[in-house]
Tab-separated table of C-alpha atoms in Angstrom:
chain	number	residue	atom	x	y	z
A	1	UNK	CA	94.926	51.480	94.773
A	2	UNK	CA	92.206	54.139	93.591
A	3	UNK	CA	89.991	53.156	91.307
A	4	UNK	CA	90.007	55.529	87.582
A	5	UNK	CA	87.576	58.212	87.426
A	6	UNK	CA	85.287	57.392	84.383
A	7	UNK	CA	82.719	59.202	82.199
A	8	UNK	CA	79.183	58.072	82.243
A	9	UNK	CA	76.742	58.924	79.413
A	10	UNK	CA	74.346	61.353	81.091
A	11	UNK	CA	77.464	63.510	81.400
A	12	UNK	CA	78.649	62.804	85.133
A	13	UNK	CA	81.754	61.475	85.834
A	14	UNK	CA	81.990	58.823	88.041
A	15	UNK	CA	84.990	57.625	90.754
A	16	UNK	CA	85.712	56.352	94.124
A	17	UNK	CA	84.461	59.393	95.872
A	18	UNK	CA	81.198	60.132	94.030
A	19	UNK	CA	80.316	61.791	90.969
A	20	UNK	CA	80.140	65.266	89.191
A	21	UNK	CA	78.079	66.711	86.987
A	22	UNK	CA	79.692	68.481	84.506
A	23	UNK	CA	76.422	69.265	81.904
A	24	UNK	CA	74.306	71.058	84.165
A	25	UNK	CA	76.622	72.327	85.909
A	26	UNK	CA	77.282	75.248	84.026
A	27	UNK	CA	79.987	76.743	87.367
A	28	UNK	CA	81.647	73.353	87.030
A	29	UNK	CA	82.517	73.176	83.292
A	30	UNK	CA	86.384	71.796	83.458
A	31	UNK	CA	88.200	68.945	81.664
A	32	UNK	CA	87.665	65.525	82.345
A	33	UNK	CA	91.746	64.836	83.753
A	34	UNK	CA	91.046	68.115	86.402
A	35	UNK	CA	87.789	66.534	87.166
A	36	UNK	CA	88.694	63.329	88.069
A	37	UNK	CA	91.996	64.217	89.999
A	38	UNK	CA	89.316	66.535	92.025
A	39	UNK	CA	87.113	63.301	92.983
A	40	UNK	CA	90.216	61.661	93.453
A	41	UNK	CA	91.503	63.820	96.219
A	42	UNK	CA	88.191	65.004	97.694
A	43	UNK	CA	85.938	62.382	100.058
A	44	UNK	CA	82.488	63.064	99.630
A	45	UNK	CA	81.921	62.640	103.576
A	46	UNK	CA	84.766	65.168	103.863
A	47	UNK	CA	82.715	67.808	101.381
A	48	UNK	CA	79.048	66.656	103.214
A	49	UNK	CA	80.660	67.917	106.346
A	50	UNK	CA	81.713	71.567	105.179
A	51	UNK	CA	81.423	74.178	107.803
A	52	UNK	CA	79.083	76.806	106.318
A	53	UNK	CA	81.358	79.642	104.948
A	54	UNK	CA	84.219	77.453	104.054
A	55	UNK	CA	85.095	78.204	100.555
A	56	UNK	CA	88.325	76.978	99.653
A	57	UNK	CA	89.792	77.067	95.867
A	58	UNK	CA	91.405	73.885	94.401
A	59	UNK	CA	93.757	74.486	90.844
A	60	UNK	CA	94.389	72.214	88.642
A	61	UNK	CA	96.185	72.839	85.180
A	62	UNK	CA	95.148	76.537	85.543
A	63	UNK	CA	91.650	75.976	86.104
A	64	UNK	CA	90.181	76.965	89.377
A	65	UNK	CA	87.458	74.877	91.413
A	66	UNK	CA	85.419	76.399	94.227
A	67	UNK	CA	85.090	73.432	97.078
A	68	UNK	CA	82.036	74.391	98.078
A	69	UNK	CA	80.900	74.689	94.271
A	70	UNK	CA	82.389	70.959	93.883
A	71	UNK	CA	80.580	69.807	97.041
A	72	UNK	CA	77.338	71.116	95.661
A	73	UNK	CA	77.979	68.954	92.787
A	74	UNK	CA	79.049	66.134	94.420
A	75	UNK	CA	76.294	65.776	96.830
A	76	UNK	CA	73.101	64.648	95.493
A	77	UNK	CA	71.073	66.435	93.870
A	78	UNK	CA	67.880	67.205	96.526
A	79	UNK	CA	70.535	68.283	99.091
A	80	UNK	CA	73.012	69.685	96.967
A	81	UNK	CA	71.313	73.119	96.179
A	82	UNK	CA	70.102	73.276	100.004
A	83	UNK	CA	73.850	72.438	100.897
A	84	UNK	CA	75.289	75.065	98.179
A	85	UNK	CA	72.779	77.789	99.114
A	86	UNK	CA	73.726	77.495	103.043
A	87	UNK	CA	77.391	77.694	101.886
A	88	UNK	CA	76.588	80.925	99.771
A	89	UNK	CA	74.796	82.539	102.805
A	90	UNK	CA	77.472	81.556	104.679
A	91	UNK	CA	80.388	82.679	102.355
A	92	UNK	CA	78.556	86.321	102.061
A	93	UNK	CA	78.628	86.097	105.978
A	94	UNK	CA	82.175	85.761	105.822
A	95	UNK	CA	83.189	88.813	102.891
A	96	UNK	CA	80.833	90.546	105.321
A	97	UNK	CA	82.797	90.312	108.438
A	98	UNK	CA	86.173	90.668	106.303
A	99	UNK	CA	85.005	93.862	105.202
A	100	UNK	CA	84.036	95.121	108.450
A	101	UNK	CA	87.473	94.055	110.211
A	102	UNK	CA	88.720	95.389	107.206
A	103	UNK	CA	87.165	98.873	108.077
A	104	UNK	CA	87.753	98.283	111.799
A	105	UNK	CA	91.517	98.182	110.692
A	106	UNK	CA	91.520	100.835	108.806
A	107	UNK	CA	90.149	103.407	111.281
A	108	UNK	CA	92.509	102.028	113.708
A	109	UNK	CA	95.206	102.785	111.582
A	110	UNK	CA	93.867	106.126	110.768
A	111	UNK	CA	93.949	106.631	114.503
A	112	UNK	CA	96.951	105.444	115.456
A	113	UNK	CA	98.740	107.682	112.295
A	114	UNK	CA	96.488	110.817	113.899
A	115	UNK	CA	97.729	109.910	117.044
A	116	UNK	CA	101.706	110.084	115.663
A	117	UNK	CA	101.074	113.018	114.084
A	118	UNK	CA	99.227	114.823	117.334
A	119	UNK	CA	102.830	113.566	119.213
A	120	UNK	CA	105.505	114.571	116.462
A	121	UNK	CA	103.588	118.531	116.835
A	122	UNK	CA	103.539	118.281	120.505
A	123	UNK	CA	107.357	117.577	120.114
A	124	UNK	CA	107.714	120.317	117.710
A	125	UNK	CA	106.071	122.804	120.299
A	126	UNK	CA	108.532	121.622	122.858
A	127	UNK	CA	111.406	121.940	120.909
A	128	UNK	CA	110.559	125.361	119.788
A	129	UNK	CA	109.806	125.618	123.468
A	130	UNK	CA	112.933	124.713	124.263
A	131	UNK	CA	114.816	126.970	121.820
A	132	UNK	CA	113.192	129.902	122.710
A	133	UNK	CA	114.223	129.174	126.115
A	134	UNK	CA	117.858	129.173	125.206
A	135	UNK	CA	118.138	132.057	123.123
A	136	UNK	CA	116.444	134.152	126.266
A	137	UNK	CA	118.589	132.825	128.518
A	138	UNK	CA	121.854	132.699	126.767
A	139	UNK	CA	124.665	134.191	129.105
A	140	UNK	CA	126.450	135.828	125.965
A	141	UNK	CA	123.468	137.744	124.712
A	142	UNK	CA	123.041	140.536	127.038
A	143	UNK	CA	126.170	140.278	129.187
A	144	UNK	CA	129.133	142.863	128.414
A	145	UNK	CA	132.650	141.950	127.481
């Protein structure tokens, strides 16, 4: 059985997993009951070991928790800005390459549509093509009754 998250005085709260600040952590400002089911579910060795760039968002009654923002807090404190910094970098790394495939798909699509569109008039011009050919070679047109 899990042992109770608890409030110390200096402001941290304190469980199985580790602790979080909640003072000076001015990103991290959340009730106590949303705080301690985070510490309850999270492992600090599970948060130390974060892939750069992983950003994941936890919700609890309505209010919305960063991971990587939690793992800065939960780590200590000489590693934890270190940690959250690489994580930033590594987040803008990501929106970065999101927005580029993002572009990348875009043009693609662009192309593909410009493509459709080149077809449908080439079909057009065939059909009109086409319907020119009839009417000039329609046996009823010239021919004599």
């Amino acid at each position: 059985m899990s042992q109770p998250a608890t409030e110390t005085s200096d402001n941290r709260i304190s469980g199985r997993f580790g602790w979080l600040r909640t003072a000076s952590t001015p990103v991290l400002r959340f009730n106590f009951e949303t705080a301690a089911r985070a510490l309850r579910l999270l492992d600090e060795a599970a948060v130390r070991h974060l892939e750069p760039g992983t950003s994941f968002r936890l919700t609890f009654n309505d209010v919305s928790i960063r991971l990587d923002e939690l793992a800065a807090a939960v780590l200590d404190d000489g590693d934890a800005r270190s940690r959250a910094d690489e994580l930033r970098r590594g987040n803008a790394a990501i929106r970065v390459e999101f927005e580029r495939e993002r572009a990348h798909l875009a043009e693609r699509r662009a192309a593909e549509a410009r493509a459709r569109m080149r077809q449908y008039h080439r079909y057009q011009a065939s059909c009109r093509v086409a319907f020119r050919n009839q009417l000039s070679t329609n046996p009823f047109e010239s021919r004599e009754i």
